[in-house]
Structures are given as C-alpha cells and as structure tokens.
PDB file of C-alpha atoms in Angstrom:
ATOM      1  CA  MET E  19      -4.893 -26.435 -26.013  1.00 40.00           C
ATOM      2  CA  ALA E  20      -4.349 -25.783 -22.320  1.00 42.00           C
ATOM      3  CA  ALA E  21      -0.943 -24.251 -22.953  1.00 43.00           C
ATOM      4  CA  ALA E  22      -2.346 -22.105 -25.715  1.00 43.00           C
ATOM      5  CA  GLY E  23      -5.283 -21.035 -23.576  1.00 44.00           C
ATOM      6  CA  GLY E  24      -3.039 -20.363 -20.617  1.00 44.00           C
ATOM      7  CA  GLY E  25      -0.809 -18.141 -22.741  1.00 46.00           C
ATOM      8  CA  ARG E  26      -3.553 -15.921 -24.131  1.00 44.00           C
ATOM      9  CA  TRP E  27      -3.770 -13.677 -21.064  1.00 46.00           C
ATOM     10  CA  TYR E  28       0.016 -13.241 -21.163  1.00 50.00           C
ATOM     11  CA  ARG E  29       0.037 -12.269 -24.852  1.00 52.00           C
ATOM     12  CA  GLY E  30      -2.881  -9.942 -24.225  1.00 56.00           C
ATOM     13  CA  MET E  31      -0.806  -7.907 -21.759  1.00 63.00           C
ATOM     14  CA  SER E  32       1.771  -5.349 -22.808  1.00 70.00           C
ATOM     15  CA  ALA E  33       5.430  -5.944 -21.951  1.00 76.00           C
ATOM     16  CA  ASP E  34       5.267  -3.136 -19.378  1.00 75.00           C
ATOM     17  CA  ASN E  35       2.199  -4.688 -17.741  1.00 76.00           C
ATOM     18  CA  VAL E  36       4.004  -8.041 -17.461  1.00 81.00           C
ATOM     19  CA  LYS E  37       6.991  -6.326 -15.811  1.00 82.00           C
ATOM     20  CA  GLY E  38       4.626  -4.555 -13.428  1.00 81.00           C
ATOM     21  CA  LEU E  39       2.893  -7.860 -12.659  1.00 82.00           C
ATOM     22  CA  VAL E  40       6.160  -9.628 -11.759  1.00 87.00           C
ATOM     23  CA  LEU E  41       7.347  -6.706  -9.622  1.00 88.00           C
ATOM     24  CA  ALA E  42       3.987  -6.495  -7.829  1.00 85.00           C
ATOM     25  CA  LEU E  43       4.038 -10.218  -7.012  1.00 86.00           C
ATOM     26  CA  SER E  44       7.614  -9.931  -5.670  1.00 89.00           C
ATOM     27  CA  SER E  45       6.550  -6.926  -3.625  1.00 87.00           C
ATOM     28  CA  SER E  46       3.699  -8.867  -2.036  1.00 86.00           C
ATOM     29  CA  LEU E  47       6.065 -11.623  -0.896  1.00 88.00           C
ATOM     30  CA  PHE E  48       8.301  -9.172   0.948  1.00 90.00           C
ATOM     31  CA  ILE E  49       5.486  -7.032   2.352  1.00 85.00           C
ATOM     32  CA  GLY E  50       3.519 -10.056   3.574  1.00 85.00           C
ATOM     33  CA  ALA E  51       6.555 -11.351   5.471  1.00 88.00           C
ATOM     34  CA  SER E  52       7.372  -7.876   6.820  1.00 87.00           C
ATOM     35  CA  PHE E  53       4.009  -7.654   8.631  1.00 82.00           C
ATOM     36  CA  ILE E  54       4.933 -10.690  10.717  1.00 86.00           C
ATOM     37  CA  ILE E  55       8.520  -9.666  11.406  1.00 88.00           C
ATOM     38  CA  LYS E  56       7.430  -6.172  12.471  1.00 84.00           C
ATOM     39  CA  LYS E  57       4.683  -7.616  14.660  1.00 82.00           C
ATOM     40  CA  LYS E  58       7.208  -9.850  16.436  1.00 84.00           C
ATOM     41  CA  GLY E  59       9.488  -6.833  16.875  1.00 82.00           C
ATOM     42  CA  LEU E  60       6.625  -4.773  18.318  1.00 81.00           C
ATOM     43  CA  LYS E  61       5.720  -7.545  20.760  1.00 79.00           C
ATOM     44  CA  LYS E  62       9.336  -7.950  21.828  1.00 79.00           C
ATOM     45  CA  ALA E  63       9.723  -4.187  22.357  1.00 76.00           C
ATOM     46  CA  ALA E  64       6.487  -4.024  24.359  1.00 74.00           C
ATOM     47  CA  SER E  65       7.590  -6.895  26.612  1.00 75.00           C
ATOM     48  CA  SER E  66      10.691  -5.040  27.788  1.00 68.00           C
ATOM     49  CA  SER E  67      10.420  -3.325  31.172  1.00 51.00           C
ATOM     50  CA  SER E  68      10.998   0.159  29.759  1.00 59.00           C
ATOM     51  CA  GLY E  69       8.979  -0.350  26.595  1.00 58.00           C
ATOM     52  CA  VAL E  70       5.940   1.811  25.833  1.00 61.00           C
ATOM     53  CA  ARG E  71       3.607   0.138  23.356  1.00 64.00           C
ATOM     54  CA  ALA E  72       3.275   1.663  19.885  1.00 60.00           C
ATOM     55  CA  GLY E  73      -0.485   1.410  20.243  1.00 59.00           C
ATOM     56  CA  VAL E  74      -0.475   4.021  22.995  1.00 59.00           C
ATOM     57  CA  GLY E  75       1.992   6.356  21.329  1.00 62.00           C
ATOM     58  CA  GLY E  76       5.316   4.782  22.326  1.00 67.00           C
ATOM     59  CA  TYR E  77       8.332   4.463  20.045  1.00 70.00           C
ATOM     60  CA  SER E  78      10.437   1.953  21.964  1.00 72.00           C
ATOM     61  CA  TYR E  79      10.203  -0.380  18.947  1.00 74.00           C
ATOM     62  CA  LEU E  80      12.743   1.882  17.207  1.00 77.00           C
ATOM     63  CA  TYR E  81      15.389   0.328  19.500  1.00 80.00           C
ATOM     64  CA  GLU E  82      14.359  -3.223  18.573  1.00 81.00           C
ATOM     65  CA  PRO E  83      16.583  -4.801  15.823  1.00 86.00           C
ATOM     66  CA  LEU E  84      13.860  -7.276  14.827  1.00 87.00           C
ATOM     67  CA  TRP E  85      11.483  -4.420  14.013  1.00 84.00           C
ATOM     68  CA  TRP E  86      14.149  -2.888  11.772  1.00 88.00           C
ATOM     69  CA  VAL E  87      14.566  -6.231   9.966  1.00 90.00           C
ATOM     70  CA  GLY E  88      10.833  -6.144   9.273  1.00 87.00           C
ATOM     71  CA  MET E  89      11.087  -2.516   8.209  1.00 87.00           C
ATOM     72  CA  ILE E  90      13.928  -3.271   5.772  1.00 91.00           C
ATOM     73  CA  THR E  91      11.924  -6.188   4.371  1.00 91.00           C
ATOM     74  CA  MET E  92       8.968  -3.851   3.858  1.00 87.00           C
ATOM     75  CA  VAL E  93      11.198  -1.251   2.192  1.00 85.00           C
ATOM     76  CA  VAL E  94      12.441  -3.876  -0.288  1.00 90.00           C
ATOM     77  CA  GLY E  95       8.829  -4.788  -1.019  1.00 87.00           C
ATOM     78  CA  GLU E  96       7.808  -1.157  -1.392  1.00 80.00           C
ATOM     79  CA  VAL E  97      10.709  -0.484  -3.779  1.00 84.00           C
ATOM     80  CA  ALA E  98       9.495  -3.356  -5.968  1.00 86.00           C
ATOM     81  CA  ASN E  99       5.964  -1.978  -5.640  1.00 81.00           C
ATOM     82  CA  PHE E 100       7.217   1.492  -6.567  1.00 78.00           C
ATOM     83  CA  ALA E 101       8.862   0.081  -9.695  1.00 82.00           C
ATOM     84  CA  ALA E 102       5.679  -1.823 -10.567  1.00 83.00           C
ATOM     85  CA  TYR E 103       3.673   1.412 -10.627  1.00 77.00           C
ATOM     86  CA  ALA E 104       6.147   2.823 -13.165  1.00 75.00           C
ATOM     87  CA  PHE E 105       5.303   0.013 -15.595  1.00 79.00           C
ATOM     88  CA  ALA E 106       1.664  -0.878 -14.977  1.00 76.00           C
ATOM     89  CA  PRO E 107      -1.548   0.952 -14.040  1.00 75.00           C
ATOM     90  CA  ALA E 108      -2.453   1.238 -10.353  1.00 70.00           C
ATOM     91  CA  ILE E 109      -5.689  -0.654 -11.016  1.00 71.00           C
ATOM     92  CA  LEU E 110      -3.523  -3.675 -11.965  1.00 74.00           C
ATOM     93  CA  VAL E 111      -0.755  -3.382  -9.348  1.00 77.00           C
ATOM     94  CA  THR E 112      -2.721  -2.597  -6.184  1.00 71.00           C
ATOM     95  CA  PRO E 113      -5.092  -5.633  -6.178  1.00 73.00           C
ATOM     96  CA  LEU E 114      -2.089  -7.968  -6.327  1.00 75.00           C
ATOM     97  CA  GLY E 115      -1.495  -7.027  -2.699  1.00 74.00           C
ATOM     98  CA  ALA E 116      -3.911  -9.898  -1.997  1.00 72.00           C
ATOM     99  CA  LEU E 117      -0.918 -12.203  -2.083  1.00 78.00           C
ATOM    100  CA  SER E 118       0.635 -10.353   0.860  1.00 80.00           C
ATOM    101  CA  ILE E 119      -2.583 -10.967   2.828  1.00 76.00           C
ATOM    102  CA  ILE E 120      -2.323 -14.704   2.279  1.00 80.00           C
ATOM    103  CA  ILE E 121       1.365 -14.762   3.202  1.00 82.00           C
ATOM    104  CA  SER E 122       0.837 -12.729   6.375  1.00 80.00           C
ATOM    105  CA  ALA E 123      -2.226 -14.783   7.362  1.00 78.00           C
ATOM    106  CA  VAL E 124      -0.367 -18.093   6.967  1.00 80.00           C
ATOM    107  CA  LEU E 125       2.777 -16.824   8.717  1.00 82.00           C
ATOM    108  CA  ALA E 126       0.690 -15.310  11.523  1.00 80.00           C
ATOM    109  CA  HIS E 127      -0.929 -18.719  12.035  1.00 78.00           C
ATOM    110  CA  VAL E 128       2.456 -20.482  12.110  1.00 80.00           C
ATOM    111  CA  MET E 129       4.756 -17.936  13.796  1.00 80.00           C
ATOM    112  CA  LEU E 130       2.435 -15.830  15.961  1.00 76.00           C
ATOM    113  CA  ARG E 131      -0.032 -18.591  16.853  1.00 76.00           C
ATOM    114  CA  GLU E 132      -2.904 -16.422  15.608  1.00 73.00           C
ATOM    115  CA  LYS E 133      -5.664 -18.791  14.528  1.00 73.00           C
ATOM    116  CA  LEU E 134      -6.848 -18.696  10.927  1.00 70.00           C
ATOM    117  CA  HIS E 135     -10.493 -19.766  10.945  1.00 74.00           C
ATOM    118  CA  ILE E 136     -12.606 -21.015   8.056  1.00 79.00           C
ATOM    119  CA  PHE E 137     -13.893 -17.536   7.255  1.00 75.00           C
ATOM    120  CA  GLY E 138     -10.311 -16.273   7.131  1.00 71.00           C
ATOM    121  CA  ILE E 139      -9.434 -18.996   4.631  1.00 76.00           C
ATOM    122  CA  LEU E 140     -12.543 -18.145   2.597  1.00 79.00           C
ATOM    123  CA  GLY E 141     -11.540 -14.475   2.634  1.00 73.00           C
ATOM    124  CA  CYS E 142      -8.061 -15.321   1.319  1.00 74.00           C
ATOM    125  CA  VAL E 143      -9.583 -17.342  -1.513  1.00 79.00           C
ATOM    126  CA  LEU E 144     -11.952 -14.503  -2.419  1.00 79.00           C
ATOM    127  CA  CYS E 145      -9.009 -12.060  -2.422  1.00 73.00           C
ATOM    128  CA  VAL E 146      -7.163 -14.256  -4.919  1.00 74.00           C
ATOM    129  CA  VAL E 147     -10.230 -14.664  -7.133  1.00 80.00           C
ATOM    130  CA  GLY E 148     -10.934 -10.939  -7.114  1.00 76.00           C
ATOM    131  CA  SER E 149      -7.325  -9.988  -7.814  1.00 72.00           C
ATOM    132  CA  THR E 150      -7.039 -12.507 -10.645  1.00 74.00           C
ATOM    133  CA  THR E 151     -10.219 -11.153 -12.233  1.00 78.00           C
ATOM    134  CA  ILE E 152      -8.925  -7.577 -12.089  1.00 71.00           C
ATOM    135  CA  VAL E 153      -5.514  -8.580 -13.489  1.00 68.00           C
ATOM    136  CA  LEU E 154      -7.062 -10.429 -16.420  1.00 71.00           C
ATOM    137  CA  HIS E 155      -9.268  -7.452 -17.276  1.00 71.00           C
ATOM    138  CA  ALA E 156      -6.894  -4.600 -16.425  1.00 64.00           C
ATOM    139  CA  PRO E 157      -7.270  -1.736 -18.920  1.00 63.00           C
ATOM    140  CA  PRO E 158      -4.309  -0.542 -20.995  1.00 63.00           C
ATOM    141  CA  GLU E 159      -2.464   2.348 -19.413  1.00 61.00           C
ATOM    142  CA  ARG E 160      -2.650   5.726 -21.097  1.00 64.00           C
ATOM    143  CA  GLN E 161       0.689   6.982 -22.390  1.00 70.00           C
ATOM    144  CA  ILE E 162       2.228   9.706 -20.233  1.00 73.00           C
ATOM    145  CA  GLU E 163       4.840  11.927 -21.865  1.00 76.00           C
ATOM    146  CA  SER E 164       5.936  14.063 -18.900  1.00 81.00           C
ATOM    147  CA  VAL E 165       5.406  14.618 -15.194  1.00 86.00           C
ATOM    148  CA  THR E 166       3.614  17.865 -16.011  1.00 88.00           C
ATOM    149  CA  GLU E 167       0.927  15.808 -17.724  1.00 88.00           C
ATOM    150  CA  VAL E 168       0.438  13.810 -14.512  1.00 87.00           C
ATOM    151  CA  TRP E 169       0.318  17.075 -12.574  1.00 91.00           C
ATOM    152  CA  GLY E 170      -2.428  18.258 -14.898  1.00 91.00           C
ATOM    153  CA  LEU E 171      -4.440  15.113 -14.102  1.00 88.00           C
ATOM    154  CA  ALA E 172      -3.800  15.541 -10.355  1.00 90.00           C
ATOM    155  CA  THR E 173      -5.017  19.154 -10.379  1.00 92.00           C
ATOM    156  CA  GLU E 174      -8.258  18.532 -12.239  1.00 93.00           C
ATOM    157  CA  PRO E 175     -11.359  19.441 -10.164  1.00 93.00           C
ATOM    158  CA  ALA E 176     -12.527  15.847  -9.663  1.00 94.00           C
ATOM    159  CA  PHE E 177      -9.246  14.627  -8.145  1.00 93.00           C
ATOM    160  CA  VAL E 178      -8.757  17.829  -6.128  1.00 95.00           C
ATOM    161  CA  CYS E 179     -12.206  17.225  -4.606  1.00 96.00           C
ATOM    162  CA  TYR E 180     -11.230  13.628  -3.823  1.00 95.00           C
ATOM    163  CA  VAL E 181      -8.035  14.761  -2.053  1.00 95.00           C
ATOM    164  CA  ALA E 182      -9.991  17.401  -0.116  1.00 96.00           C
ATOM    165  CA  VAL E 183     -12.486  14.778   1.083  1.00 96.00           C
ATOM    166  CA  VAL E 184      -9.632  12.434   2.069  1.00 95.00           C
ATOM    167  CA  LEU E 185      -7.869  15.163   4.049  1.00 95.00           C
ATOM    168  CA  ALA E 186     -11.104  16.124   5.819  1.00 96.00           C
ATOM    169  CA  LEU E 187     -11.808  12.504   6.787  1.00 96.00           C
ATOM    170  CA  VAL E 188      -8.237  11.985   8.013  1.00 95.00           C
ATOM    171  CA  VAL E 189      -8.409  15.113  10.188  1.00 95.00           C
ATOM    172  CA  VAL E 190     -11.715  13.958  11.693  1.00 96.00           C
ATOM    173  CA  LEU E 191     -10.299  10.483  12.373  1.00 94.00           C
ATOM    174  CA  LEU E 192      -7.093  11.838  13.936  1.00 93.00           C
ATOM    175  CA  PHE E 193      -8.643  14.420  16.224  1.00 93.00           C
ATOM    176  CA  LYS E 194     -12.064  12.934  16.939  1.00 92.00           C
ATOM    177  CA  PHE E 195     -11.905   9.137  16.704  1.00 93.00           C
ATOM    178  CA  VAL E 196      -8.286   8.130  17.373  1.00 90.00           C
ATOM    179  CA  PRO E 197      -8.269   9.438  20.996  1.00 89.00           C
ATOM    180  CA  LEU E 198     -11.632   7.794  21.756  1.00 89.00           C
ATOM    181  CA  TYR E 199     -11.704   4.593  19.720  1.00 90.00           C
ATOM    182  CA  GLY E 200      -8.162   3.938  18.461  1.00 86.00           C
ATOM    183  CA  GLN E 201      -7.540   1.190  21.024  1.00 86.00           C
ATOM    184  CA  THR E 202     -10.859  -0.588  20.530  1.00 89.00           C
ATOM    185  CA  HIS E 203     -11.878  -0.208  16.860  1.00 90.00           C
ATOM    186  CA  VAL E 204      -9.453  -1.452  14.204  1.00 88.00           C
ATOM    187  CA  MET E 205     -11.163   0.638  11.509  1.00 92.00           C
ATOM    188  CA  VAL E 206      -9.853   3.884  13.028  1.00 93.00           C
ATOM    189  CA  TYR E 207      -6.122   3.280  12.488  1.00 93.00           C
ATOM    190  CA  ILE E 208      -6.730   1.366   9.264  1.00 93.00           C
ATOM    191  CA  GLY E 209      -8.991   4.144   7.996  1.00 94.00           C
ATOM    192  CA  VAL E 210      -6.167   6.680   8.373  1.00 94.00           C
ATOM    193  CA  CYS E 211      -3.674   4.340   6.652  1.00 93.00           C
ATOM    194  CA  SER E 212      -6.002   3.534   3.757  1.00 92.00           C
ATOM    195  CA  LEU E 213      -7.173   7.079   3.056  1.00 94.00           C
ATOM    196  CA  VAL E 214      -3.644   8.483   3.117  1.00 94.00           C
ATOM    197  CA  GLY E 215      -2.416   5.455   1.175  1.00 90.00           C
ATOM    198  CA  SER E 216      -4.775   6.065  -1.741  1.00 90.00           C
ATOM    199  CA  VAL E 217      -3.242   9.524  -2.219  1.00 91.00           C
ATOM    200  CA  SER E 218       0.296   8.205  -1.753  1.00 89.00           C
ATOM    201  CA  VAL E 219      -0.191   5.585  -4.479  1.00 84.00           C
ATOM    202  CA  MET E 220      -1.181   8.257  -6.991  1.00 85.00           C
ATOM    203  CA  SER E 221       1.930  10.253  -6.039  1.00 88.00           C
ATOM    204  CA  VAL E 222       4.117   7.132  -6.201  1.00 85.00           C
ATOM    205  CA  LYS E 223       2.690   6.442  -9.644  1.00 81.00           C
ATOM    206  CA  ALA E 224       3.563   9.985 -10.762  1.00 85.00           C
ATOM    207  CA  LEU E 225       7.059   9.778  -9.264  1.00 86.00           C
ATOM    208  CA  GLY E 226       7.616   6.362 -10.852  1.00 83.00           C
ATOM    209  CA  ILE E 227       6.641   7.723 -14.275  1.00 83.00           C
ATOM    210  CA  ALA E 228       8.982  10.694 -13.761  1.00 87.00           C
ATOM    211  CA  LEU E 229      11.931   8.421 -12.927  1.00 85.00           C
ATOM    212  CA  LYS E 230      11.121   6.029 -15.764  1.00 82.00           C
ATOM    213  CA  LEU E 231      11.116   8.908 -18.262  1.00 85.00           C
ATOM    214  CA  THR E 232      14.309  10.329 -16.722  1.00 87.00           C
ATOM    215  CA  PHE E 233      16.148   7.023 -17.094  1.00 84.00           C
ATOM    216  CA  SER E 234      14.881   6.847 -20.682  1.00 82.00           C
ATOM    217  CA  GLY E 235      16.629  10.116 -21.465  1.00 83.00           C
ATOM    218  CA  THR E 236      13.899  12.693 -20.807  1.00 83.00           C
ATOM    219  CA  ASN E 237      14.951  14.441 -17.600  1.00 88.00           C
ATOM    220  CA  GLN E 238      11.935  15.067 -15.354  1.00 87.00           C
ATOM    221  CA  LEU E 239      13.923  16.122 -12.286  1.00 87.00           C
ATOM    222  CA  VAL E 240      14.057  19.706 -13.547  1.00 89.00           C
ATOM    223  CA  TYR E 241      10.315  20.087 -13.026  1.00 89.00           C
ATOM    224  CA  PRO E 242       9.119  21.310  -9.597  1.00 92.00           C
ATOM    225  CA  GLN E 243       6.111  18.981  -9.930  1.00 90.00           C
ATOM    226  CA  THR E 244       8.441  15.969  -9.539  1.00 91.00           C
ATOM    227  CA  TRP E 245       9.654  17.259  -6.178  1.00 92.00           C
ATOM    228  CA  ALA E 246       6.116  18.167  -5.107  1.00 92.00           C
ATOM    229  CA  PHE E 247       5.056  14.552  -5.720  1.00 92.00           C
ATOM    230  CA  THR E 248       8.163  13.408  -3.792  1.00 92.00           C
ATOM    231  CA  MET E 249       7.186  15.454  -0.735  1.00 94.00           C
ATOM    232  CA  VAL E 250       3.639  14.068  -0.852  1.00 92.00           C
ATOM    233  CA  VAL E 251       5.008  10.511  -1.018  1.00 90.00           C
ATOM    234  CA  ILE E 252       7.331  11.040   1.969  1.00 92.00           C
ATOM    235  CA  THR E 253       4.606  12.659   4.094  1.00 93.00           C
ATOM    236  CA  CYS E 254       2.041   9.970   3.278  1.00 91.00           C
ATOM    237  CA  ILE E 255       4.434   7.074   3.892  1.00 88.00           C
ATOM    238  CA  ILE E 256       5.501   8.404   7.304  1.00 90.00           C
ATOM    239  CA  THR E 257       1.834   8.783   8.291  1.00 91.00           C
ATOM    240  CA  GLN E 258       0.953   5.313   7.007  1.00 90.00           C
ATOM    241  CA  MET E 259       3.870   3.651   8.825  1.00 86.00           C
ATOM    242  CA  ASN E 260       3.032   5.360  12.121  1.00 88.00           C
ATOM    243  CA  TYR E 261      -0.613   4.297  12.192  1.00 91.00           C
ATOM    244  CA  LEU E 262       0.032   0.867  10.699  1.00 86.00           C
ATOM    245  CA  ASN E 263       2.454   0.206  13.565  1.00 84.00           C
ATOM    246  CA  LYS E 264      -0.244   1.274  16.036  1.00 87.00           C
ATOM    247  CA  ALA E 265      -2.761  -1.072  14.372  1.00 87.00           C
ATOM    248  CA  LEU E 266      -0.342  -4.026  14.354  1.00 81.00           C
ATOM    249  CA  ASP E 267       0.600  -3.445  17.974  1.00 80.00           C
ATOM    250  CA  THR E 268      -3.017  -3.202  19.131  1.00 84.00           C
ATOM    251  CA  PHE E 269      -4.886  -5.760  17.023  1.00 85.00           C
ATOM    252  CA  ASN E 270      -4.476  -9.258  15.619  1.00 80.00           C
ATOM    253  CA  THR E 271      -2.393  -9.365  12.413  1.00 74.00           C
ATOM    254  CA  ALA E 272      -4.939 -11.676  10.777  1.00 70.00           C
ATOM    255  CA  VAL E 273      -7.520  -8.921  11.319  1.00 78.00           C
ATOM    256  CA  VAL E 274      -5.365  -5.919  10.384  1.00 82.00           C
ATOM    257  CA  SER E 275      -3.959  -7.283   7.112  1.00 76.00           C
ATOM    258  CA  PRO E 276      -7.194  -8.156   5.250  1.00 77.00           C
ATOM    259  CA  ILE E 277      -9.086  -5.039   6.402  1.00 84.00           C
ATOM    260  CA  TYR E 278      -6.162  -2.814   5.441  1.00 85.00           C
ATOM    261  CA  TYR E 279      -5.847  -4.552   2.074  1.00 80.00           C
ATOM    262  CA  THR E 280      -9.561  -4.263   1.301  1.00 81.00           C
ATOM    263  CA  MET E 281      -9.896  -0.589   2.251  1.00 88.00           C
ATOM    264  CA  PHE E 282      -6.575   0.415   0.704  1.00 86.00           C
ATOM    265  CA  THR E 283      -7.285  -1.398  -2.578  1.00 81.00           C
ATOM    266  CA  SER E 284     -10.831  -0.065  -2.879  1.00 86.00           C
ATOM    267  CA  LEU E 285      -9.779   3.537  -2.240  1.00 91.00           C
ATOM    268  CA  THR E 286      -6.765   3.249  -4.565  1.00 86.00           C
ATOM    269  CA  ILE E 287      -8.904   1.930  -7.419  1.00 83.00           C
ATOM    270  CA  LEU E 288     -11.372   4.764  -6.805  1.00 90.00           C
ATOM    271  CA  ALA E 289      -8.550   7.344  -6.811  1.00 90.00           C
ATOM    272  CA  SER E 290      -7.079   5.806  -9.959  1.00 85.00           C
ATOM    273  CA  VAL E 291     -10.404   5.915 -11.767  1.00 86.00           C
ATOM    274  CA  ILE E 292     -10.881   9.567 -10.797  1.00 90.00           C
ATOM    275  CA  MET E 293      -7.343  10.675 -11.664  1.00 87.00           C
ATOM    276  CA  PHE E 294      -6.483   8.583 -14.733  1.00 79.00           C
ATOM    277  CA  LYS E 295     -10.078   8.033 -15.906  1.00 75.00           C
ATOM    278  CA  VAL E 296      -9.502   4.325 -16.590  1.00 62.00           C
TER     279      VAL E 296
END
C-alpha cells in the first residue's frame, strides 16, 4: 500500500516533469554548495592587503581561485537548472531551490561557523514543506510549438506591464537605495537580484524551449526572438551575479540564502502566472 501510494505522485507527473524534477534537484545541490565556496573566496580575497571588498564595489575576488571554483560550481548548477526549465514549468522548478537553502545553511554552519538557530531550522523545514506541496500540485505545462509563441506570451500587455514595473523598481533600488542602504539592509541587494531574476527565469524558460525544439529537429535559432531572449538572459545573469556577490560579501550567508530564495521564488511564480497563465 505504501509503495503504491508513494508511486501515485510519480505516475501523475509527465515524463518531462520528472526529468525537470531530477535536474532541478541536482541543480540545488550544486548551487547550495557554490554559495559557501564563493563566500569563502570572497572572505579570502577581502583579507588580502590589496583586496577591496565586493560589498563596497571591489572586484579583487576575480583574482581568487577559490571564488572561481564556487563560480564554476554555480555554473554547473545553473546549467542543470536551465535544462530543467526546458522540461518542466517554472512553477515546478523554481520552488525546488529550497534544497539549496538547506544545503547552504548546513554548510555555512559547519564551514563558515555561522550559527543556525532554531528559527533557521524551522524556516528550512517550512521551505521543504512548501516546495513539496507545490511539486505535488504543479499544473501541466502548456505545449509550446515555437519560440515565436513564447515571444507572443512575453509581449502581451500583462507581462509587459510586469517587466516595466520590475525595471522601475530596479532603477529606484540602484540609484536611490543601494548608495544609502546597501551596506546595512540586506533587502536592497537581494531585491535587485530577485526582481531581475524573475525576468531572467522567464527568458531562460523561453531559451530552453527554443533549444529543446532545435535539438528535436525544429530549428529555432533562425528566429531573432531566440537571440533577443539570449541577450536578456546574459544581461540579467550578470546583474544578478554582481549584486549577489555584494550581498554575500556584506551579510551572513544564512541570512542571504533564505531571503533570496523566498523573494526570488515568489516573484518567479508571479511572473510565470502572468506570462504562461498557469
């Protein structure tokens, strides 16, 4: 009975959703570990006599091999995450980032000596419960036949308004709040990362669909929309990495990871609902 009951959720998911689930879980393992490795690299770079901290605009961490190890680990995780979006809906893939929060919180406690208090443990448990609930009730993904169809969804008035609001908020944060409160309020850097990230996920989803269709024999690289989505992805990722490094260098990893996860996931689900109407 238990085996049969335990298998029902699996049989209820499409083969593509299962592939996306496995890739998303693998991604979380790598990304969770990368937070810690990058943090150690940032601390090591900042401790050098000529190092200027990332939190105050320095880039000395680019000369630190340990930071690059963390960066490569994150890239591996993001590649798996990218592939997951090609197979499963964003509303299923994104919440599974909760696993990366748990991994980074545990590793931060062990490797960085950052204390994980009872409320942190409770938060990790709630993340798992929430993610599991969303995974079990994830809606089926609508069938996309070409990248132009995704472009049509991305240029509908509702999603265009969402992107406009995101851009306006990011500009306000960058020019008004970052200079004044970036070093004292974690929500400033994380707000930039999360807002930009919600747009990047939608573009990654579109690019993943384009590549999936291309590898299936329907070439999507001939469409200018594919390259437009690629440029959006590159711009968003560079912005996210820059301000995530500032957040990690300035604040406790056990604080940055869960706040980033919560804001990023919430905004991504909102963007997904608006764009794909799931």
